[in-house]
């Protein structure tokens, strides 16, 4: 296989620099310590070239990263783009640090990833929570409504920003244009965690991306739906309401000083591919996914998310009406070499990207139909993940709770106490409890429901959840 099969290097400066390292291997006296030798620990380090003294000089004299980021900004219609090798986690935390300061309030969607919660701790911000609408027929979240954000901003006029996640983990989309309009009425920026939407805006059958819809700052993962290395992400901003110097400082604050050149080069290559061939490749994937949806819709009781308000490249199934346990379906798929993004008792999520076409999706459709047929049972009522319905009760700021003296208490004894840690079903990593919130019976019930549905409960100090850390009295 040629190193640049689609001839992207002429439009991708970081990729070109990475390829030149392969074509003319140096004898480096810099990090990384493997010195490009694969005879020590094997091919696991193949292609690992640093940015400093690798893709560029140690003094960054050639400016290949700056040029690559400039091209990405142009493609997405942003004033500023920064690449991240720390994934959307680092990018989200940089976004939070960029838009508000210690003690400020920000309006935050409760469906945002845990990385935003940690960002609130780092920045010393207090969240004003807004919840998404939940579809009664599926139990899954739609977007946060503009009316909810308008109400929150009216009640908290000093809020400095609005932060939402769109699309959701299950692929549903909301009214980003409406949210931008409401935020701008109050002259505050709209920040969108669009980690799952790097492909949006690049095919007529896809939703527009968040910057096209008026957002001010967007985080997206190049590794989720584009062909980039794991941990590749982008921060994209318009600077009317976002200070570019502060955003730059926020990105640098949490970034490694030894960025992986291969991750950066793959981000650049993915951008070049998206710009040149994205519509064609996305079209194939969208068409093949639509055919799988059509086949699955013929299964009695099976709900297949589709239509307006759903990402055409997120294949999400609600299994309760067919009496199927998604954990059993997941096991069947793993046995056939087809792991999926997420599965619990009621919901299964398969991620499709521009790397997919009929050759991958038709076998997935076959496997899903066979497994669902094998595991059919009595229909269950639709409940939906309880994390989307929990009403958080804020008792103190996340930062204050994070650093407060704490103690571990039995789970049942934690009700009514202030939580000192972050607890979330994973995937998707949406918190049920966050530092500074009162532990309620509803929150404990939501965690119990997730665990019984086969979801891992993550981030708690006690992974068994026999105990919970709470703020000391």
CSV table of C-alpha atoms in Angstrom, one decimal, residues 18 33 84 87 89 129 172 203 211-212 218 227 236 260 268 311 318 344 398 411 447-448 464:
chain,number,residue,atom,x,y,z
A,18,UNK,CA,5.5,13.1,8.0
A,33,UNK,CA,13.5,7.4,22.9
A,84,UNK,CA,-5.3,18.9,19.5
A,87,UNK,CA,-8.9,14.6,21.8
A,89,UNK,CA,-11.4,16.1,26.1
A,129,UNK,CA,-28.0,23.3,33.9
A,172,UNK,CA,-29.9,13.1,17.5
A,203,UNK,CA,-22.6,16.5,2.0
A,211,UNK,CA,-20.3,27.2,12.7
A,212,UNK,CA,-22.5,27.4,9.6
A,218,UNK,CA,-16.8,24.4,18.1
A,227,UNK,CA,-9.9,9.0,9.1
A,236,UNK,CA,-12.6,26.0,15.6
A,260,UNK,CA,2.6,13.4,18.4
A,268,UNK,CA,-4.2,17.4,8.3
A,311,UNK,CA,-27.3,12.0,11.9
A,318,UNK,CA,-33.9,0.8,20.3
A,344,UNK,CA,-26.8,-1.8,26.6
A,398,UNK,CA,-17.9,22.0,41.1
A,411,UNK,CA,-24.1,4.6,49.0
A,447,UNK,CA,-26.9,4.7,38.2
A,448,UNK,CA,-28.5,1.4,39.3
A,464,UNK,CA,-18.3,-1.0,42.8
